[in-house]
Short mmCIF file of C-alpha atoms in Angstrom, two decimals:
data_model
loop_
_atom_site.label_atom_id
_atom_site.label_comp_id
_atom_site.label_asym_id
_atom_site.label_seq_id
_atom_site.Cartn_x
_atom_site.Cartn_y
_atom_site.Cartn_z
CA UNK A 23 8.56 -47.31 70.88
CA UNK A 24 12.31 -47.55 70.30
CA UNK A 25 13.54 -45.30 67.56
CA UNK A 26 10.20 -43.50 67.13
CA UNK A 27 11.64 -40.13 68.11
CA UNK A 28 14.38 -40.28 65.53
CA UNK A 29 12.06 -41.49 62.80
CA UNK A 30 9.59 -38.77 63.66
CA UNK A 31 12.22 -36.07 63.44
CA UNK A 32 13.35 -37.37 60.08
CA UNK A 33 9.78 -37.46 58.87
CA UNK A 34 9.12 -33.90 59.99
CA UNK A 35 12.13 -32.67 58.08
CA UNK A 36 11.08 -34.56 54.98
CA UNK A 37 7.37 -33.72 54.99
CA UNK A 38 6.00 -36.69 56.88
CA UNK A 39 7.01 -40.28 57.54
CA UNK A 40 6.58 -42.40 54.43
CA UNK A 41 4.19 -45.30 55.07
CA UNK A 42 6.52 -47.83 53.46
CA UNK A 43 9.43 -46.56 55.57
CA UNK A 44 7.37 -46.84 58.73
CA UNK A 45 6.29 -50.36 57.79
CA UNK A 46 9.92 -51.39 57.29
CA UNK A 47 10.91 -49.81 60.58
CA UNK A 48 8.16 -51.65 62.45
CA UNK A 49 9.15 -54.93 60.82
CA UNK A 50 12.75 -54.30 61.95
CA UNK A 51 11.55 -53.80 65.53
CA UNK A 52 9.68 -57.10 65.43
CA UNK A 53 12.64 -58.91 63.86
CA UNK A 54 14.95 -57.57 66.57
CA UNK A 55 12.68 -58.91 69.32
CA UNK A 56 12.47 -62.27 67.56
CA UNK A 57 16.26 -62.36 67.39
CA UNK A 58 16.62 -61.45 71.06
CA UNK A 59 14.08 -64.08 72.13
CA UNK A 60 16.23 -66.88 70.72
CA UNK A 61 14.93 -70.39 70.24
CA UNK A 62 12.28 -70.05 72.94
CA UNK A 63 10.45 -67.49 70.85
CA UNK A 64 7.99 -64.77 71.74
CA UNK A 65 4.22 -64.38 71.39
CA UNK A 66 2.42 -61.79 69.28
CA UNK A 67 0.97 -60.24 72.43
CA UNK A 68 4.45 -59.75 73.88
CA UNK A 69 5.61 -58.28 70.57
CA UNK A 70 2.78 -55.76 70.69
CA UNK A 71 3.52 -54.83 74.30
CA UNK A 72 7.25 -54.32 73.71
CA UNK A 73 7.01 -52.44 70.42
CA UNK A 74 3.95 -50.33 71.23
CA UNK A 75 2.31 -51.51 68.02
CA UNK A 76 -1.31 -52.63 67.90
CA UNK A 77 -2.00 -56.40 67.96
CA UNK A 78 -3.45 -56.07 64.46
CA UNK A 79 -0.25 -54.45 63.15
CA UNK A 80 1.88 -57.14 64.78
CA UNK A 81 -0.29 -59.86 63.23
CA UNK A 82 0.17 -58.37 59.76
CA UNK A 83 3.93 -57.97 60.20
CA UNK A 84 4.45 -61.49 61.54
CA UNK A 85 2.29 -62.93 58.76
CA UNK A 86 4.58 -61.29 56.19
CA UNK A 87 7.67 -62.46 58.02
CA UNK A 88 6.36 -66.02 58.06
CA UNK A 89 5.45 -65.84 54.39
CA UNK A 90 8.96 -64.68 53.60
CA UNK A 91 10.50 -67.48 55.66
CA UNK A 92 12.00 -65.14 58.26
CA UNK A 93 9.81 -66.30 61.17
CA UNK A 94 8.27 -69.61 62.15
CA UNK A 95 6.13 -71.04 64.93
CA UNK A 96 8.06 -72.30 67.96
CA UNK A 97 5.18 -73.99 69.79
CA UNK A 98 2.58 -72.74 72.22
CA UNK A 99 2.80 -71.14 75.64
CA UNK A 100 0.21 -71.21 78.41
CA UNK A 101 -1.60 -67.91 78.95
CA UNK A 102 -3.27 -66.44 82.02
CA UNK A 103 -6.65 -66.86 80.38
CA UNK A 104 -8.07 -68.23 77.15
CA UNK A 105 -6.30 -70.50 74.68
CA UNK A 106 -2.49 -70.96 74.71
CA UNK A 107 -0.50 -68.35 72.83
CA UNK A 108 1.39 -69.25 69.67
CA UNK A 109 5.08 -68.47 70.04
CA UNK A 110 7.16 -67.27 67.09
CA UNK A 111 10.91 -67.45 66.52
CA UNK A 112 13.41 -66.06 64.05
CA UNK A 113 14.62 -68.42 61.31
CA UNK A 114 18.39 -67.80 61.48
CA UNK A 115 19.22 -69.52 58.20
CA UNK A 116 16.85 -67.28 56.24
CA UNK A 117 19.60 -64.72 55.70
CA UNK A 118 23.36 -64.35 55.98
CA UNK A 119 26.02 -61.67 56.04
CA UNK A 120 29.75 -61.84 55.44
CA UNK A 121 32.18 -59.99 57.68
CA UNK A 122 35.70 -59.32 56.40
CA UNK A 123 38.66 -58.26 58.52
CA UNK A 124 41.17 -56.80 56.07
CA UNK A 125 44.37 -56.56 58.07
CA UNK A 126 47.85 -55.52 57.02
CA UNK A 127 49.04 -59.10 56.58
CA UNK A 128 45.92 -61.26 56.21
CA UNK A 129 42.25 -61.25 55.29
CA UNK A 130 39.72 -63.14 57.40
CA UNK A 131 36.10 -63.66 56.38
CA UNK A 132 33.27 -65.08 58.45
CA UNK A 133 29.76 -66.03 57.36
CA UNK A 134 27.09 -65.39 59.98
CA UNK A 135 23.38 -66.14 60.07
CA UNK A 136 20.65 -63.74 61.15
CA UNK A 137 21.43 -64.35 64.83
CA UNK A 138 25.05 -63.43 64.27
CA UNK A 139 26.27 -67.01 64.80
CA UNK A 140 29.37 -67.88 62.76
CA UNK A 141 28.63 -70.69 60.28
CA UNK A 142 31.79 -70.44 58.19
CA UNK A 143 35.27 -68.92 58.35
CA UNK A 144 38.24 -68.54 56.04
CA UNK A 145 41.66 -66.85 56.40
CA UNK A 146 44.22 -65.99 53.74
CA UNK A 147 47.66 -64.40 53.94
CA UNK A 148 47.77 -60.93 52.40
CA UNK A 149 50.07 -57.96 51.91
CA UNK A 150 48.04 -54.76 52.16
CA UNK A 151 50.79 -53.03 50.22
CA UNK A 152 50.63 -55.43 47.25
CA UNK A 153 48.38 -53.10 45.23
CA UNK A 154 44.68 -52.64 44.77
CA UNK A 155 44.04 -55.48 42.32
CA UNK A 156 45.89 -58.05 44.42
CA UNK A 157 44.02 -56.99 47.57
CA UNK A 158 40.61 -56.87 45.89
CA UNK A 159 41.25 -60.25 44.32
CA UNK A 160 42.22 -61.78 47.66
CA UNK A 161 39.11 -60.39 49.33
CA UNK A 162 36.92 -61.72 46.53
CA UNK A 163 38.47 -65.17 46.70
CA UNK A 164 38.15 -65.28 50.49
CA UNK A 165 34.51 -64.20 50.45
CA UNK A 166 33.70 -66.76 47.77
CA UNK A 167 35.53 -69.42 49.77
CA UNK A 168 33.68 -68.76 53.02
CA UNK A 169 30.33 -68.82 51.20
CA UNK A 170 31.21 -72.11 49.53
CA UNK A 171 32.26 -73.60 52.88
CA UNK A 172 29.37 -72.17 54.89
CA UNK A 173 26.47 -72.63 52.49
CA UNK A 174 27.64 -75.67 50.55
CA UNK A 175 24.97 -76.77 48.13
CA UNK A 176 23.13 -73.46 48.30
CA UNK A 177 26.23 -71.69 47.01
CA UNK A 178 26.69 -74.18 44.17
CA UNK A 179 23.06 -73.76 43.17
CA UNK A 180 23.56 -70.00 43.14
CA UNK A 181 26.61 -70.46 40.92
CA UNK A 182 24.53 -72.38 38.40
CA UNK A 183 21.36 -70.35 38.78
CA UNK A 184 21.04 -66.70 37.94
CA UNK A 185 24.04 -66.05 35.72
CA UNK A 186 25.12 -62.96 37.65
CA UNK A 187 21.71 -61.45 38.38
CA UNK A 188 21.73 -59.13 41.35
CA UNK A 189 21.02 -60.62 44.75
CA UNK A 190 18.28 -58.05 45.01
CA UNK A 191 16.52 -59.40 41.90
CA UNK A 192 13.47 -61.60 41.73
CA UNK A 193 15.53 -64.75 42.11
CA UNK A 194 17.43 -63.58 45.17
CA UNK A 195 15.45 -62.60 48.22
CA UNK A 196 12.08 -63.34 46.62
CA UNK A 197 9.31 -62.30 48.93
CA UNK A 198 11.82 -61.09 51.48
CA UNK A 199 12.77 -58.19 49.23
CA UNK A 200 9.13 -57.12 49.08
CA UNK A 201 8.91 -57.24 52.84
CA UNK A 202 12.02 -55.07 52.88
CA UNK A 203 14.27 -57.03 55.22
CA UNK A 204 14.72 -53.93 57.39
CA UNK A 205 14.33 -51.74 54.35
CA UNK A 206 15.86 -53.83 51.55
CA UNK A 207 13.83 -53.33 48.41
CA UNK A 208 12.21 -50.35 50.15
CA UNK A 209 15.45 -48.78 51.27
CA UNK A 210 14.91 -45.56 49.36
CA UNK A 211 11.74 -44.99 51.35
CA UNK A 212 13.08 -46.69 54.46
CA UNK A 213 16.26 -44.79 55.25
CA UNK A 214 14.54 -42.29 57.54
CA UNK A 215 12.39 -45.01 59.05
CA UNK A 216 15.46 -46.76 60.42
CA UNK A 217 16.24 -44.12 62.97
CA UNK A 218 18.16 -41.73 60.76
CA UNK A 219 20.81 -44.32 60.00
CA UNK A 220 21.62 -42.66 56.69
CA UNK A 221 23.33 -39.81 58.47
CA UNK A 222 25.97 -42.04 60.00
CA UNK A 223 25.82 -45.68 58.97
CA UNK A 224 24.92 -47.78 55.98
CA UNK A 225 21.64 -45.89 55.59
CA UNK A 226 19.41 -48.83 56.23
CA UNK A 227 21.21 -50.60 53.36
CA UNK A 228 19.93 -47.93 50.98
CA UNK A 229 21.95 -48.67 47.84
CA UNK A 230 21.01 -45.30 46.36
CA UNK A 231 22.20 -43.16 49.27
CA UNK A 232 25.44 -41.26 48.84
CA UNK A 233 26.31 -42.19 52.43
CA UNK A 234 24.82 -45.64 52.35
CA UNK A 235 25.89 -48.97 51.05
CA UNK A 236 27.25 -49.00 47.53
CA UNK A 237 24.72 -50.82 45.44
CA UNK A 238 25.28 -53.68 43.05
CA UNK A 239 24.86 -53.88 39.32
CA UNK A 240 26.55 -50.65 38.31
CA UNK A 241 24.94 -48.43 40.96
CA UNK A 242 28.33 -47.21 42.09
CA UNK A 243 29.89 -44.15 40.54
CA UNK A 244 32.46 -46.48 38.98
CA UNK A 245 29.60 -48.01 36.98
CA UNK A 246 30.33 -50.59 34.33
CA UNK A 247 33.85 -49.25 34.10
CA UNK A 248 34.37 -50.43 37.64
CA UNK A 249 37.98 -51.18 38.19
CA UNK A 250 39.08 -49.24 35.14
CA UNK A 251 37.82 -46.05 36.75
CA UNK A 252 39.24 -47.02 40.11
CA UNK A 253 42.69 -47.34 38.57
CA UNK A 254 43.04 -43.59 38.49
CA UNK A 255 42.47 -43.38 42.25
CA UNK A 256 43.97 -46.58 43.58
CA UNK A 257 47.29 -47.20 45.32
CA UNK A 258 49.80 -47.01 42.55
CA UNK A 259 46.95 -47.17 40.04
CA UNK A 260 45.61 -50.39 38.63
CA UNK A 261 47.56 -49.59 35.51
CA UNK A 262 50.61 -50.57 37.54
CA UNK A 263 49.11 -53.79 38.81
CA UNK A 264 51.01 -55.89 36.29
CA UNK A 265 54.24 -54.64 37.82
CA UNK A 266 52.98 -55.34 41.34
CA UNK A 267 51.70 -58.85 40.73
CA UNK A 268 55.12 -60.42 40.72
CA UNK A 269 56.08 -58.71 43.99
CA UNK A 270 55.48 -61.49 46.46
CA UNK A 271 52.13 -62.59 45.06
CA UNK A 272 53.34 -65.16 42.48
CA UNK A 273 50.47 -64.28 40.18
CA UNK A 274 47.90 -64.65 42.92
CA UNK A 275 45.88 -61.76 41.54
CA UNK A 276 45.17 -63.59 38.31
CA UNK A 277 42.79 -66.12 39.90
CA UNK A 278 40.97 -63.17 41.42
CA UNK A 279 40.40 -61.69 37.97
CA UNK A 280 39.55 -65.02 36.42
CA UNK A 281 37.09 -65.75 39.21
CA UNK A 282 35.30 -62.40 39.04
CA UNK A 283 32.30 -63.58 37.01
CA UNK A 284 32.14 -66.78 39.03
CA UNK A 285 32.13 -64.87 42.30
CA UNK A 286 29.45 -62.47 41.09
CA UNK A 287 27.20 -65.30 39.97
CA UNK A 288 27.71 -67.30 43.15
CA UNK A 289 27.00 -64.37 45.44
CA UNK A 290 24.11 -63.02 43.42
CA UNK A 291 22.32 -66.31 42.91
CA UNK A 292 22.21 -67.57 46.46
CA UNK A 293 18.83 -68.96 47.35
CA UNK A 294 19.52 -68.19 51.02
CA UNK A 295 19.68 -64.40 51.12
CA UNK A 296 23.11 -62.82 51.26
CA UNK A 297 22.39 -59.41 52.72
CA UNK A 298 25.79 -57.95 51.98
CA UNK A 299 29.44 -57.83 52.97
CA UNK A 300 30.90 -55.73 55.80
CA UNK A 301 34.59 -54.89 55.51
CA UNK A 302 36.69 -53.65 58.44
CA UNK A 303 40.29 -52.51 58.14
CA UNK A 304 42.79 -50.12 59.74
CA UNK A 305 42.05 -46.42 59.42
CA UNK A 306 41.82 -43.63 58.96
CA UNK A 307 38.95 -43.81 56.49
CA UNK A 308 35.61 -42.23 55.64
CA UNK A 309 32.95 -44.67 56.84
CA UNK A 310 30.06 -42.71 55.31
CA UNK A 311 31.50 -42.77 51.78
CA UNK A 312 33.53 -45.97 52.05
CA UNK A 313 36.68 -44.16 50.94
CA UNK A 314 40.10 -44.81 52.49
CA UNK A 315 42.42 -42.08 53.74
CA UNK A 316 46.12 -42.50 54.46
CA UNK A 317 45.92 -45.93 56.07
CA UNK A 318 48.65 -46.05 58.69
CA UNK A 319 51.72 -47.59 57.12
CA UNK A 320 50.09 -47.65 53.66
CA UNK A 321 49.53 -44.02 52.62
CA UNK A 322 49.20 -45.06 48.96
CA UNK A 323 45.58 -46.07 49.67
CA UNK A 324 44.61 -42.42 50.21
CA UNK A 325 41.42 -41.63 48.28
CA UNK A 326 40.69 -45.20 47.20
CA UNK A 327 36.89 -45.92 46.98
CA UNK A 328 37.05 -49.37 48.56
CA UNK A 329 33.31 -49.75 49.08
CA UNK A 330 32.46 -49.06 45.46
CA UNK A 331 35.31 -51.19 44.10
CA UNK A 332 34.24 -54.21 46.16
CA UNK A 333 30.54 -53.71 45.45
CA UNK A 334 31.33 -53.71 41.73
CA UNK A 335 33.49 -56.81 42.06
CA UNK A 336 31.19 -58.83 44.33
CA UNK A 337 27.82 -57.68 43.02
CA UNK A 338 26.34 -57.21 46.51
CA UNK A 339 26.07 -54.26 48.92
CA UNK A 340 29.24 -53.46 50.85
CA UNK A 341 29.78 -51.47 54.07
CA UNK A 342 33.25 -50.25 55.09
CA UNK A 343 34.39 -49.21 58.55
CA UNK A 344 37.48 -49.17 60.75
CA UNK A 345 38.42 -52.47 62.35
CA UNK A 346 38.06 -51.11 65.88
CA UNK A 347 34.62 -49.62 65.20
CA UNK A 348 33.39 -52.90 63.76
CA UNK A 349 34.61 -54.85 66.77
CA UNK A 350 33.01 -52.36 69.16
CA UNK A 351 29.73 -52.56 67.24
CA UNK A 352 29.80 -56.36 67.43
CA UNK A 353 30.43 -56.24 71.18
CA UNK A 354 27.54 -53.82 71.72
CA UNK A 355 25.22 -55.97 69.60
CA UNK A 356 26.34 -58.99 71.62
CA UNK A 357 25.19 -57.45 74.87
CA UNK A 358 28.04 -55.25 76.12
CA UNK A 359 26.19 -52.29 77.58
CA UNK A 360 27.06 -48.80 78.73
CA UNK A 361 30.00 -46.76 77.48
CA UNK A 362 33.25 -48.57 76.78
CA UNK A 363 36.49 -48.47 74.84
CA UNK A 364 37.66 -51.44 72.81
CA UNK A 365 41.45 -51.28 72.41
CA UNK A 366 42.76 -53.42 69.56
CA UNK A 367 46.44 -54.37 69.57
CA UNK A 368 47.55 -56.39 66.58
CA UNK A 369 49.52 -55.17 63.57
CA UNK A 370 48.60 -51.69 64.80
CA UNK A 371 46.81 -50.08 67.74
CA UNK A 372 43.42 -48.38 67.69
CA UNK A 373 40.23 -47.88 69.68
CA UNK A 374 36.55 -48.39 69.08
CA UNK A 375 34.44 -46.12 71.28
CA UNK A 376 30.87 -46.82 72.34
CA UNK A 377 29.26 -43.87 74.13
CA UNK A 378 25.76 -44.26 75.46
CA UNK A 379 25.23 -47.48 73.53
CA UNK A 380 26.30 -46.11 70.10
CA UNK A 381 29.58 -46.30 68.25
CA UNK A 382 31.19 -42.85 68.32
CA UNK A 383 32.77 -42.11 64.93
CA UNK A 384 32.94 -38.33 65.06
CA UNK A 385 31.88 -35.73 62.51
CA UNK A 386 34.30 -37.02 59.85
CA UNK A 387 34.03 -40.66 61.05
CA UNK A 388 37.67 -40.44 62.13
CA UNK A 389 37.35 -40.92 65.91
CA UNK A 390 39.29 -43.70 67.59
CA UNK A 391 42.82 -43.06 66.26
CA UNK A 392 43.91 -43.99 69.76
CA UNK A 393 47.33 -45.32 68.77
CA UNK A 394 48.47 -41.96 67.44
CA UNK A 395 48.22 -39.88 70.58
CA UNK A 396 51.72 -38.65 71.37
CA UNK A 397 52.84 -39.52 74.89
CA UNK A 398 56.61 -39.07 74.46
CA UNK A 399 57.85 -35.92 72.75
CA UNK A 400 60.79 -36.67 70.45
CA UNK A 401 60.10 -40.39 70.94
CA UNK A 402 60.65 -43.06 68.30
CA UNK A 403 59.19 -42.37 64.85
CA UNK A 404 55.76 -43.79 64.06
CA UNK A 405 54.48 -44.98 60.68
CA UNK A 406 51.89 -42.18 60.82
CA UNK A 407 54.66 -39.56 60.58
CA UNK A 408 54.62 -38.44 64.23
CA UNK A 409 57.08 -39.36 66.96
CA UNK A 410 56.38 -40.90 70.33
CA UNK A 411 52.93 -42.31 69.52
CA UNK A 412 51.39 -44.90 71.81
CA UNK A 413 51.39 -47.34 68.87
CA UNK A 414 55.08 -46.92 68.11
CA UNK A 415 56.07 -47.30 71.78
CA UNK A 416 53.75 -50.23 72.38
CA UNK A 417 54.63 -52.20 69.25
CA UNK A 418 58.30 -51.47 69.84
CA UNK A 419 58.09 -53.04 73.29
CA UNK A 420 56.23 -56.05 71.86
CA UNK A 421 58.96 -56.49 69.24
CA UNK A 422 61.58 -56.54 72.00
CA UNK A 423 59.61 -59.13 73.91
CA UNK A 424 58.94 -56.70 76.77
CA UNK A 425 55.22 -57.31 77.29
CA UNK A 426 55.28 -55.63 80.70
CA UNK A 427 56.42 -52.37 79.12
CA UNK A 428 53.95 -52.78 76.25
CA UNK A 429 51.10 -53.19 78.73
CA UNK A 430 52.28 -50.18 80.74
CA UNK A 431 52.31 -47.99 77.62
CA UNK A 432 48.90 -49.28 76.60
CA UNK A 433 47.68 -48.50 80.11
CA UNK A 434 48.94 -44.92 79.86
CA UNK A 435 46.89 -44.42 76.71
CA UNK A 436 43.88 -46.10 78.29
CA UNK A 437 44.14 -43.82 81.32
CA UNK A 438 43.97 -40.81 79.00
CA UNK A 439 40.76 -42.20 77.47
CA UNK A 440 39.23 -42.84 80.88
CA UNK A 441 40.01 -39.30 81.96
CA UNK A 442 38.59 -37.78 78.78
CA UNK A 443 35.44 -39.89 78.36
CA UNK A 444 34.64 -41.31 81.81
CA UNK A 445 33.84 -44.72 80.31
CA UNK A 446 32.54 -47.74 82.23
CA UNK A 447 35.00 -50.42 81.11
CA UNK A 448 38.08 -50.98 78.95
CA UNK A 449 38.03 -54.07 76.72
CA UNK A 450 41.23 -55.42 75.15
CA UNK A 451 41.47 -57.38 71.92
CA UNK A 452 43.61 -58.19 68.91
CA UNK A 453 46.07 -60.98 68.19
CA UNK A 454 48.84 -59.56 70.42
CA UNK A 455 46.51 -59.39 73.41
CA UNK A 456 45.12 -62.85 72.60
CA UNK A 457 48.65 -64.26 72.80
CA UNK A 458 49.21 -62.94 76.36
CA UNK A 459 45.87 -61.83 77.84
CA UNK A 460 46.92 -61.97 81.51
CA UNK A 461 49.97 -59.78 80.94
CA UNK A 462 47.94 -57.05 79.26
CA UNK A 463 44.95 -57.04 81.58
CA UNK A 464 47.25 -56.93 84.60
CA UNK A 465 49.50 -54.22 83.17
CA UNK A 466 46.72 -51.96 81.91
CA UNK A 467 44.72 -52.57 85.07
CA UNK A 468 47.64 -51.53 87.26
CA UNK A 469 47.94 -48.17 85.48
CA UNK A 470 44.20 -47.51 85.79
CA UNK A 471 44.23 -48.47 89.47
CA UNK A 472 47.09 -46.05 90.10
CA UNK A 473 45.10 -43.32 88.37
CA UNK A 474 42.06 -44.13 90.50
CA UNK A 475 44.08 -43.75 93.70
CA UNK A 476 45.22 -40.31 92.60
CA UNK A 477 41.71 -39.14 91.70
CA UNK A 478 39.84 -40.83 94.54
CA UNK A 479 37.51 -42.56 92.08
CA UNK A 480 36.80 -46.25 91.59
CA UNK A 481 39.13 -47.92 89.09
CA UNK A 482 37.65 -48.62 85.68
CA UNK A 483 37.70 -52.39 85.11
CA UNK A 484 39.81 -53.95 82.35
CA UNK A 485 38.79 -57.18 80.62
CA UNK A 486 39.67 -59.16 77.52
CA UNK A 487 36.92 -58.73 74.94
CA UNK A 488 35.00 -61.88 74.04
CA UNK A 489 35.45 -63.31 70.56
CA UNK A 490 39.25 -63.45 70.51
CA UNK A 491 41.01 -62.23 67.39
CA UNK A 492 37.86 -62.93 65.37
CA UNK A 493 35.94 -60.06 66.96
CA UNK A 494 36.65 -57.65 64.10
CA UNK A 495 35.34 -59.96 61.36
CA UNK A 496 32.18 -60.77 63.36
CA UNK A 497 31.67 -57.06 64.01
CA UNK A 498 32.08 -56.35 60.29
CA UNK A 499 29.16 -58.69 59.60
CA UNK A 500 27.14 -56.73 62.16
CA UNK A 501 27.61 -53.63 59.98
CA UNK A 502 25.27 -55.39 57.54
CA UNK A 503 22.96 -57.10 60.05
CA UNK A 504 22.38 -54.05 62.25
CA UNK A 505 19.98 -52.21 59.92
CA UNK A 506 17.98 -55.41 59.36
CA UNK A 507 17.05 -55.26 63.03
CA UNK A 508 16.59 -51.49 63.22
CA UNK A 509 19.88 -50.84 65.00
CA UNK A 510 21.72 -49.04 62.22
CA UNK A 511 25.50 -49.41 62.20
CA UNK A 512 26.20 -47.95 65.57
#
């Protein structure tokens, strides 16, 4: 059974696998197979065979899933003997997640259903250096906007309904919270049952975990003080926000403040479950704690607790990761197998690494700072403080309009990765690649082919990643969806 070894190890360390955790883990396995089966569905017998669970256990799990509106009958299928088998399918609209790509100059939010299909999208111009309150306000407005556009009447009903009650309350997920949509409502017991996710990812959406998702309703360390406490840690301090508002924002942060209660009520009262918000942005950052480090080009964000600040503002669980990691996670969840590197070239340059089917974040969750490997000593200065970084050389060539040189530099960095990690494929993404995909695949491919001739090995293929420049936002939503289906966040 997939994940049983990890769960068993966690249980041994903690004095035995908790029954509620195991039940949540098994439900996640079944949900994942329902998701994979698509509209055609899958029978209970097939679910039992593929999960290793008994038919009786599968019947109980699927009965709960149907009761909670997460699964439904999809017809009948002929069997080799006896009566036709009832086929079950996932109900995609039973739950949603928001993925946010917080870039240096814009914020993009997508709303996805349980299958990961995008049902709403919104983009807003943004200056990541405008100050914490302006950025948090823009994210809040964008998330609220995509929910209003994607859910329509359901969002308006939520606005009028619970008056800010937590999405995890009785009016939110209803029976689904009792089922523990992959551990929700049982997350404290379920963290170990989700394959040890708490050690690296959002801890099975365990709002109480120090490494997990920051909970709603004052669960964060900022508590009711929320943004007042954050002001002592934020970029420039929120006490200076009034001086920053006029700098290019034309008072745009004020609607964010005025709309805070409205956003909380709308998000918390949704009848169709909002599982949480995944946020992806440039690094470096601490994925486990949701705290930013010296974001390249914006060192003033160092130490800012973004996850807790947004959880307090939005009233729902939040997961934070690097943009490249989120995109790589989304690609892996979408079917990209093996070990690969996702190279993202947009306002910056970074890499998301998937090794053996899992996102590699490193001990301090700082892996993938691909753009800041030095390949030219005493080269041009980089915003990270070094000289001759791949990012500085590559973006400099793009600025000059020399895409051939930009691709060659990117290829040199990619060749280093191939030599270090022996990956199966290199995937390219980001808005700069999307604007000239042929130039970059050809240029990077040529460098890797030259390396292959020198080593006598087959050249590692280079392709443009599917999803275009929306791959990061979709991957950010997968940070929330992954634990629902027992996959963790990597």
